[in-house]
XYZ file of C-alpha atoms in Angstrom:
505
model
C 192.448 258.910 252.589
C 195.551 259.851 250.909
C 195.428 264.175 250.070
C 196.941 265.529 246.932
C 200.683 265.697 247.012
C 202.248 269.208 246.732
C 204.097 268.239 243.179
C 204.077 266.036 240.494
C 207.516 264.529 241.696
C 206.305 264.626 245.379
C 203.139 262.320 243.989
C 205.046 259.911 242.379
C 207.363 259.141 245.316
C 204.250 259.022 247.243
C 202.568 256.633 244.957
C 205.568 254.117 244.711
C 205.818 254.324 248.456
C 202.200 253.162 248.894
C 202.889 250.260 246.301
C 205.913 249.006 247.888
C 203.889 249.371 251.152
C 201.061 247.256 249.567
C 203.389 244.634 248.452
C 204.875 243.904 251.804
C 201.784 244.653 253.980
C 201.572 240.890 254.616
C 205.423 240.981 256.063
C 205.505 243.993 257.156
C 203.565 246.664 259.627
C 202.873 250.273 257.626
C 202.159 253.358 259.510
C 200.172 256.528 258.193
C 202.520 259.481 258.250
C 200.589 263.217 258.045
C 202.929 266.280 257.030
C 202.166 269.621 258.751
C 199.921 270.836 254.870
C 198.081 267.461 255.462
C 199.571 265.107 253.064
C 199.039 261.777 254.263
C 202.094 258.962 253.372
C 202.310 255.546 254.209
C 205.711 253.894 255.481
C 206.832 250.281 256.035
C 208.548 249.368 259.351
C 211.969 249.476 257.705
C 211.622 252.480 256.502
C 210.261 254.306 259.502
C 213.244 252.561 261.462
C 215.686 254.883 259.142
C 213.836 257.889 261.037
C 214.153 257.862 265.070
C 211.796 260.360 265.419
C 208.835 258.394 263.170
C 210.912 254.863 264.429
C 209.538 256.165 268.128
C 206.268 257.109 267.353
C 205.309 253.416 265.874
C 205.920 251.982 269.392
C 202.404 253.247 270.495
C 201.094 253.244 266.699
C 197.185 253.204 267.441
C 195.988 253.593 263.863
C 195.760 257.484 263.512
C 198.539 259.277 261.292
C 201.954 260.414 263.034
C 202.462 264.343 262.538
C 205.456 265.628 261.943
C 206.220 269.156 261.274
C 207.337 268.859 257.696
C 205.997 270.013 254.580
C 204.428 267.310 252.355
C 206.590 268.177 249.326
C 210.174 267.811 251.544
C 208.600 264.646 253.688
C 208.195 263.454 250.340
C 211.765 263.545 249.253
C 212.987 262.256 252.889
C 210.369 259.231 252.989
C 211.781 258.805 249.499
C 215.207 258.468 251.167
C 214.677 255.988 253.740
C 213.065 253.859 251.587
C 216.040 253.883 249.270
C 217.978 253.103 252.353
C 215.537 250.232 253.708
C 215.900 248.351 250.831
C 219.467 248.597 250.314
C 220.273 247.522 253.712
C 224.111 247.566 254.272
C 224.900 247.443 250.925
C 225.799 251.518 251.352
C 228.318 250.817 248.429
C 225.035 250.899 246.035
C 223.623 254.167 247.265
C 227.014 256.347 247.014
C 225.983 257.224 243.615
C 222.249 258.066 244.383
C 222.788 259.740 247.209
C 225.704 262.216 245.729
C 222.516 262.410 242.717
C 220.054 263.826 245.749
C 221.921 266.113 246.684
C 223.550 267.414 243.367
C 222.217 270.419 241.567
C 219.125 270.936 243.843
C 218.481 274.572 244.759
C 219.202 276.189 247.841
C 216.054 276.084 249.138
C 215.690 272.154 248.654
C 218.528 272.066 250.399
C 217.610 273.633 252.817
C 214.618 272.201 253.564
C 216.412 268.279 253.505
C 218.785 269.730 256.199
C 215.808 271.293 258.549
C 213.961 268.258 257.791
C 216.245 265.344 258.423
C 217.118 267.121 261.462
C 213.670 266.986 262.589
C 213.115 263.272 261.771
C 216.325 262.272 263.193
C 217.361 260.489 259.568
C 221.091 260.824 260.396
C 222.192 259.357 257.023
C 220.236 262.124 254.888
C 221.574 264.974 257.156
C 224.948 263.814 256.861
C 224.779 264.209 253.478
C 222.433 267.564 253.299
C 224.925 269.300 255.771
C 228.157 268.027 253.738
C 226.496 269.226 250.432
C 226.730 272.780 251.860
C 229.439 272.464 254.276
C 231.845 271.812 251.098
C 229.893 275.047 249.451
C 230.868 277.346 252.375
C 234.302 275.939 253.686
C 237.145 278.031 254.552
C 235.175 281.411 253.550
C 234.349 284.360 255.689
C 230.734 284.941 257.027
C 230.345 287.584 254.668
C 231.667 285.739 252.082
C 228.979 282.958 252.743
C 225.747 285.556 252.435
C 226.806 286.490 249.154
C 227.365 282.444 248.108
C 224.451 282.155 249.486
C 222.214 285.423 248.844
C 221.546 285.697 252.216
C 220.247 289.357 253.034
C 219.466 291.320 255.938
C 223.159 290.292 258.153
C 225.345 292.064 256.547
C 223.639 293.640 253.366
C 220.315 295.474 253.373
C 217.915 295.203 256.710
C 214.762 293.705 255.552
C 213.099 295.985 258.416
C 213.882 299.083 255.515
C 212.833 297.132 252.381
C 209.607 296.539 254.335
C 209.322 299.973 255.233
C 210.147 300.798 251.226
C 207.736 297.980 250.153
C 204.877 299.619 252.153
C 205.436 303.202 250.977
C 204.420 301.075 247.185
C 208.292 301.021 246.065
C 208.440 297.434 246.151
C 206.182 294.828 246.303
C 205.713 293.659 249.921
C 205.023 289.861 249.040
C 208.484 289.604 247.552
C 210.018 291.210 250.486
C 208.511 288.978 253.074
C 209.186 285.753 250.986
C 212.549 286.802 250.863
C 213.190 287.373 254.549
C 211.307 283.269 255.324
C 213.631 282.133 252.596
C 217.120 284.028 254.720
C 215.061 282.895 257.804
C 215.306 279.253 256.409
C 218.737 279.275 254.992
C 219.870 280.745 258.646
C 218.645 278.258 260.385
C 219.834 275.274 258.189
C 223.235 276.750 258.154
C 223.043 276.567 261.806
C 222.534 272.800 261.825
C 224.885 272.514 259.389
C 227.479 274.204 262.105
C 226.457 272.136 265.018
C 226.668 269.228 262.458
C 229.935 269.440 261.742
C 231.191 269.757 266.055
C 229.046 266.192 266.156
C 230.180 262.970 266.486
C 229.199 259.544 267.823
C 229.312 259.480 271.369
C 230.374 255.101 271.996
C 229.077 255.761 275.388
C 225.802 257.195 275.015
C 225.556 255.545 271.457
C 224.407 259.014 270.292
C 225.180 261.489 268.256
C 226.920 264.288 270.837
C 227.901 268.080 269.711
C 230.747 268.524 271.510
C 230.547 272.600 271.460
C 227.734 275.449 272.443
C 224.932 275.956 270.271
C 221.601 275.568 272.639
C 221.145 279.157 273.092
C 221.531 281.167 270.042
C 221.944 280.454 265.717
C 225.656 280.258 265.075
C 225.093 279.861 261.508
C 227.597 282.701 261.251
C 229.523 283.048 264.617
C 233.624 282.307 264.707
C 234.058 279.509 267.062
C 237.819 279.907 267.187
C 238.023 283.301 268.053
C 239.793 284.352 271.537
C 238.106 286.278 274.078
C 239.640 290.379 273.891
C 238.953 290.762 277.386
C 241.436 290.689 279.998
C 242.001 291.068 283.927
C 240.342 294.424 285.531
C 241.764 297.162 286.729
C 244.325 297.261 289.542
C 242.442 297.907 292.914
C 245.668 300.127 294.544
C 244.698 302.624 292.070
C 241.519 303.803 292.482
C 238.212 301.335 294.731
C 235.615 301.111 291.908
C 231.792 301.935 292.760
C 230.631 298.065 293.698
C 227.612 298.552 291.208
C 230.257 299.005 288.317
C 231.845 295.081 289.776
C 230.083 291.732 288.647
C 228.213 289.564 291.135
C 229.900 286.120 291.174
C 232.575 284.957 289.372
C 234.164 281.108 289.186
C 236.879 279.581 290.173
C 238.551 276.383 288.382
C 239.635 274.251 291.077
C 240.312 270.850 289.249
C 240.375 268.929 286.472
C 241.047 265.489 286.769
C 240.723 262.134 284.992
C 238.793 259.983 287.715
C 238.476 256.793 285.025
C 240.357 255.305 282.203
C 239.396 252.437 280.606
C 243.309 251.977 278.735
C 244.742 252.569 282.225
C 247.458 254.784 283.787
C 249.881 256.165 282.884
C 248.196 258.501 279.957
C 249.697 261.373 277.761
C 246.840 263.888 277.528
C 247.036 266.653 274.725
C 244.002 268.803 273.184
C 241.712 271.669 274.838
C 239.612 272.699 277.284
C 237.737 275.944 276.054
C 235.182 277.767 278.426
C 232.769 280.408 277.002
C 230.209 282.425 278.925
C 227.679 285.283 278.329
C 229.911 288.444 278.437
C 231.105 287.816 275.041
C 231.105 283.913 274.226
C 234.510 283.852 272.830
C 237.029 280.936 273.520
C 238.706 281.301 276.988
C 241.317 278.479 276.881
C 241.763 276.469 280.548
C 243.660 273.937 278.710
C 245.823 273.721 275.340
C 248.363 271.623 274.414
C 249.639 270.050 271.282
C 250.787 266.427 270.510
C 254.144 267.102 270.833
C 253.948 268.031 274.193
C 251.225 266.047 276.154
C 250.849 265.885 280.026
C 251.589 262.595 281.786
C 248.637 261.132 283.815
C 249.847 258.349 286.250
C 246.682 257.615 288.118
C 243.188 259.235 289.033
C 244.483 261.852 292.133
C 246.508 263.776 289.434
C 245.089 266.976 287.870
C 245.437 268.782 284.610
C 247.678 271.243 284.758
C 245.101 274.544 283.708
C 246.172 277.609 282.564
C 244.252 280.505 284.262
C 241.723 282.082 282.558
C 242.442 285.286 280.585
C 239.770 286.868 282.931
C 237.356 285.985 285.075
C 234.544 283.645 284.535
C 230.917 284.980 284.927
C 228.324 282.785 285.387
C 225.461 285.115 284.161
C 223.440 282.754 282.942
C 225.968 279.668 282.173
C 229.512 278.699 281.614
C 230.094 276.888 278.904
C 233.172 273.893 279.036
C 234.002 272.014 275.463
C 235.861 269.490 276.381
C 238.422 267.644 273.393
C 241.130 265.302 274.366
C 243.292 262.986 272.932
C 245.622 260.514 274.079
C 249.265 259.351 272.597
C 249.431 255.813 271.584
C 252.641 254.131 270.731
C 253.393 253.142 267.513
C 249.496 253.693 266.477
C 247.371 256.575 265.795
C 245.906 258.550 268.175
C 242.447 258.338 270.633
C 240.022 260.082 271.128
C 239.976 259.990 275.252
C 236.981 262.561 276.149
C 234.955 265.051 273.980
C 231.956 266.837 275.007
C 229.934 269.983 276.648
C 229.622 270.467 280.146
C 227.858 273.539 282.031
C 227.858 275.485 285.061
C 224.599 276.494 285.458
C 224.411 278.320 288.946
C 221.005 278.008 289.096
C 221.541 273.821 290.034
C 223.790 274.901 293.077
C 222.540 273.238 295.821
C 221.395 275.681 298.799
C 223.932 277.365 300.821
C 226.411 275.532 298.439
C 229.011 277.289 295.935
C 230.729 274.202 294.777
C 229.700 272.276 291.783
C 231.566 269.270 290.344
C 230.739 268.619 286.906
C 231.127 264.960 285.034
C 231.619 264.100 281.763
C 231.902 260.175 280.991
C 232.430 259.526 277.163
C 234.553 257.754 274.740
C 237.526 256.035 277.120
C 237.487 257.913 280.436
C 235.101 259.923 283.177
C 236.121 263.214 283.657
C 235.730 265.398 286.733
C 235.756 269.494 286.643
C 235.208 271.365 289.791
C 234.354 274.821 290.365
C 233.299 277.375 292.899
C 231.259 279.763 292.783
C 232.831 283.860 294.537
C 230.266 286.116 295.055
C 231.383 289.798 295.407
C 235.084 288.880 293.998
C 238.291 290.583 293.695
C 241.069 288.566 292.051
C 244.607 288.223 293.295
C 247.324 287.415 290.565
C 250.772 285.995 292.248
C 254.329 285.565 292.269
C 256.967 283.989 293.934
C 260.628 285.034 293.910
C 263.482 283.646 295.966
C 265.804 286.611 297.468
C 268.010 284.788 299.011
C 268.787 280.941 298.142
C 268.793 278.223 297.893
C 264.823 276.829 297.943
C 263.106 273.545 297.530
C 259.758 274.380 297.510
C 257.555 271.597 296.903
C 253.648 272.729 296.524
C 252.199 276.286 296.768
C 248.330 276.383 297.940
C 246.102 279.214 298.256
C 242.570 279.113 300.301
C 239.966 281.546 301.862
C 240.280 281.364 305.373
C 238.213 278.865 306.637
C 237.509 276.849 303.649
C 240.493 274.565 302.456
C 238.666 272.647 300.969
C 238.399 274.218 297.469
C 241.934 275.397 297.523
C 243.964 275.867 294.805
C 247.398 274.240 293.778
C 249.655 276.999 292.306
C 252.694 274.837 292.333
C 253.021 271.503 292.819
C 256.770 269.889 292.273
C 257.140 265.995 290.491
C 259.615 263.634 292.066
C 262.212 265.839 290.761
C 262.097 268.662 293.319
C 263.639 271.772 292.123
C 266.062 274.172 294.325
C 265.570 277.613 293.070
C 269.077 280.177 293.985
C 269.200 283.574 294.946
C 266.876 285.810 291.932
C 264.829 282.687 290.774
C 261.264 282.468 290.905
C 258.890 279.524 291.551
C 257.404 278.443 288.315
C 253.859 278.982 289.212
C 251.786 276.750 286.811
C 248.688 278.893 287.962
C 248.622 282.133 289.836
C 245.057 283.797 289.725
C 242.342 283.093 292.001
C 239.029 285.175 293.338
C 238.160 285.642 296.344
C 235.448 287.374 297.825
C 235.916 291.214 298.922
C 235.193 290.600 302.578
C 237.922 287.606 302.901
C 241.203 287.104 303.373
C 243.532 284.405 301.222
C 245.797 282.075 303.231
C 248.919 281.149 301.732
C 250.234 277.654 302.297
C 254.082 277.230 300.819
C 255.532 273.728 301.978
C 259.254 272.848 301.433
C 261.912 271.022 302.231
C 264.017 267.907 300.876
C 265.196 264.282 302.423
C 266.561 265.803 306.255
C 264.503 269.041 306.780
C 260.710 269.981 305.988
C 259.463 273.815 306.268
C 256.148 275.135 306.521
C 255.617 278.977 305.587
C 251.867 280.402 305.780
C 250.818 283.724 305.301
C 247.611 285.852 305.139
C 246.877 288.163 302.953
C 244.756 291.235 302.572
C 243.406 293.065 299.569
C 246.098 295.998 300.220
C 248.965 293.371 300.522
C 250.999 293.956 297.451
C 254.534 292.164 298.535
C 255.124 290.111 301.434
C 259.104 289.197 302.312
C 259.225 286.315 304.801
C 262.104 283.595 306.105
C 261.694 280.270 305.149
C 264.130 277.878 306.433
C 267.681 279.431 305.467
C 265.989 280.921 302.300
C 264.489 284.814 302.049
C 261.433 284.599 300.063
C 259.078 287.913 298.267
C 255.535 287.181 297.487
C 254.022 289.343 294.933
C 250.212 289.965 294.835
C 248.358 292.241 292.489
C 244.700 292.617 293.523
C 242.218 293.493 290.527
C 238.769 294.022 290.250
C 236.116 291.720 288.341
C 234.303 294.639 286.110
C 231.007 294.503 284.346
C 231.638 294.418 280.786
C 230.209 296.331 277.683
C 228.838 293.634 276.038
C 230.431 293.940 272.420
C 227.772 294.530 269.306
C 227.633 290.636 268.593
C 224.025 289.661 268.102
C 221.640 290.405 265.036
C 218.207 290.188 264.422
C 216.966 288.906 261.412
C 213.482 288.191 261.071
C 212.115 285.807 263.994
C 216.093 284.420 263.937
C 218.801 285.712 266.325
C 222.285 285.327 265.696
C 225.222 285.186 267.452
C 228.425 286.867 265.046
């Protein structure tokens, strides 16, 4: 039994669904589709196939309807789709102009409703074009510029919380209020597919659709993916101990990044960004960023990226976030896409009595490797190198906590043409903060040395250790460390509720 459809326009795509159904029945399977009001559809195999979600469910098909949790009036229009699609088959050159139709002067609301829905159903063809309708609507305007496109109240115009408040005391009418703040709900949480939409791309790999930045946790309709972090290192700990409930927990260390497979080979010029975000303000915090026009070299899979440091330290409240975009130089052809994706530290997946985690990301043309530590209680030390008295070949710099050199880090590490540094140089760190728990030491590990003679300098350091002047060889050499604490921050006004929706600004 086939219900009443919410609209005359809504009935007739019904109706000529069930006819085309009826006229293929004898080649093809149907299957009984039932919207979340109750309307009852019928699709052929090829058209279910343009939905995954409906495409899965007719694996099992046992005779009763498939639910989905769309209205009857939208599943309607989104049936009406795939079976525009089905029948066209790859002849996509036909649909361009019926597909720019669907889209074209609808409402908002429609709109909406297409985007939430083919999201739902997994009909990647009808939310590619649903998100681009609006995309192209909203592009390269502010967030509060987009509200008022879009008439979206209660972020930064009036709370709905006081207009029902106002509604109640009989100044206005409480129905229109409410079906106000479902319609903001709704356009808030299509514009947040549309977001994630447009960081998605087709993973070769997987042979998926893969968003390659964070969106699980909170609606980013609104939020500024591109905006830096404002926080920096804390405050020096020669100036005044702070109380340790004022101090964060754990923080991370970045010990490696490295490119363990590539499936065009060694060498490799890598350019792009690594971007970490956690919860103390979700900003970028770049690890890696470099352009085109000045790639790093990659000869085989025991070389590492060369990471900035963080800005400030890493805290793993809940998880840290790592968007991963890289491209590779080709010669004399455009450039590849080498590795894009999202991986996350999630402490919580440490295995016991471990604080090492080595996260893998395998897409496009390589299989990355990022490895991280976990330092509970930390203090960070910030360094520097400087050469009193000359000349220097130092060829790798290595800092450790005592006992565990294992997840060391490489602060310098010379190429094959070793530098000698003279009297007032410095060595050109390429990283030079690490954490380290308050009740350990760090061991510093400075080999040098050229064709005839080799030295070996290691020192250990303390939290009051500030500069260190030792002999190496015939050179005089001043380490520099500045100890700083890992503070708990204020976490900045960046969330707003609006209705049953929570953004993130």
């Amino acid at each position: 039994m086939v219900s009443c459809p919410a609209s005359k326009e809504a009935a007739a795509m019904a109706t000529e669904g069930e006819e085309t159904a009826t006229t293929t029945a004898a080649a093809e399977k149907t299957f009984l589709v039932q919207s979340e009001d109750g309307m009852e559809l019928l699709v052929s195999e090829s058209e279910a196939s343009q939905s995954m979600t409906i495409d899965g469910e007719t694996v099992c098909y046992d005779g009763e309807p498939i639910y989905v949790n769309v209205d009857g009036e939208t599943l309607s229009k989104v049936l009406h789709y795939c079976k525009k699609h089905a029948a066209a088959g790859d002849h996509d050159d036909l649909l361009s102009a019926w597909d720019a139709e669907l889209v074209r002067g609808v409402d908002l609301e429609t709109l909406y409703d297409l985007i939430l829905a083919s999201k739902q159903l997994e009909v990647r063809g009808l939310l590619d074009l649903a998100c681009g309708a609006v995309a192209g609507r909203i592009k390269g305007r502010s967030p509060r510029e987009i509200c008022h496109l879009l008439d979206i109240r209660g972020v930064f115009f009036p709370d709905f919380h006081q207009q029902l408040s106002s509604a109640r005391s009989g100044s206005r009418s409480s129905e229109s209020t409410a079906r106000e703040l479902k319609l903001t709900e709704k356009a808030l949480r299509a514009l947040h597919v549309v977001r994630v939409h447009e960081f998605t791309s087709y993973e070769p790999k997987q042979d998926y659709h893969v968003c390659y930045r964070f969106h699980h946790e909170f609606n980013t309709a609104l939020f500024d993916y591109h905006k830096e972090t404002r926080f920096c290192r804390g405050p020096p700990l020669c100036k005044r101990r702070p109380a340790r409930e004022s101090l964060v927990g754990a923080c991370l260390n970045i010990i490696s990044l490295k490119v363990r497979e590539s499936d065009v080979g060694f060498p490799i010029n890598v350019f792009g960004t690594v971007v970490a975000r956690d919860s103390v303000d979700y900003r970028c915090v770049y690890l890696f960023r470099r352009d085109r026009d000045d790639p790093q070299l990659i000869t085989s899979p025991d070389d590492v990226l060369s990471l900035s440091d963080p800005c400030r330290a890493l805290v793993p409240r809940s998880r840290v976030h790592f968007e991963i975009d890289l491209k590779i130089k080709c010669d004399g052809g455009a450039d590849q896409v080498f590795s894009k994706g999202l991986e996350e530290f999630d402490s919580v997946r440490l295995a016991t009595g471990k604080e090492t985690m080595t996260l893998g990301l395998e897409s496009y043309l390589s299989r990355l490797e990022l490895s991280c530590v976990q330092v509970y209680t930390p203090v960070e030390a910030t360094f520097a190198i400087n050469v009193l008295k000359g000349p220097c070949n130092i060829s790798r710099a290595v800092v450790a906590t005592r006992g565990n050199f294992r997840d060391r880090r490489i602060l310098y590490e010379a190429t094959d043409n070793h530098i000698v540094i003279g009297d007032g140089g410095s060595v050109p760190l390429t990283r030079r903060v690490v954490a380290v728990p308050r009740d350990q030491k760090l061991a510093l590990f400075l080999v040098g040395g050229d064709d005839v003679v080799l030295g070996h300098l290691a020192l250990t350091l303390g939290h009051s250790d500030e500069v260190v002047n030792r002999k190496m060889g015939c050179a005089e050499l001043e380490v520099k460390v500045a100890w700083t604490a890992v503070p708990r921050r204020k976490r900045p006004n960046m969330f707003k509720e609006v209705g049953d929706v929570r953004l993130l600004l």
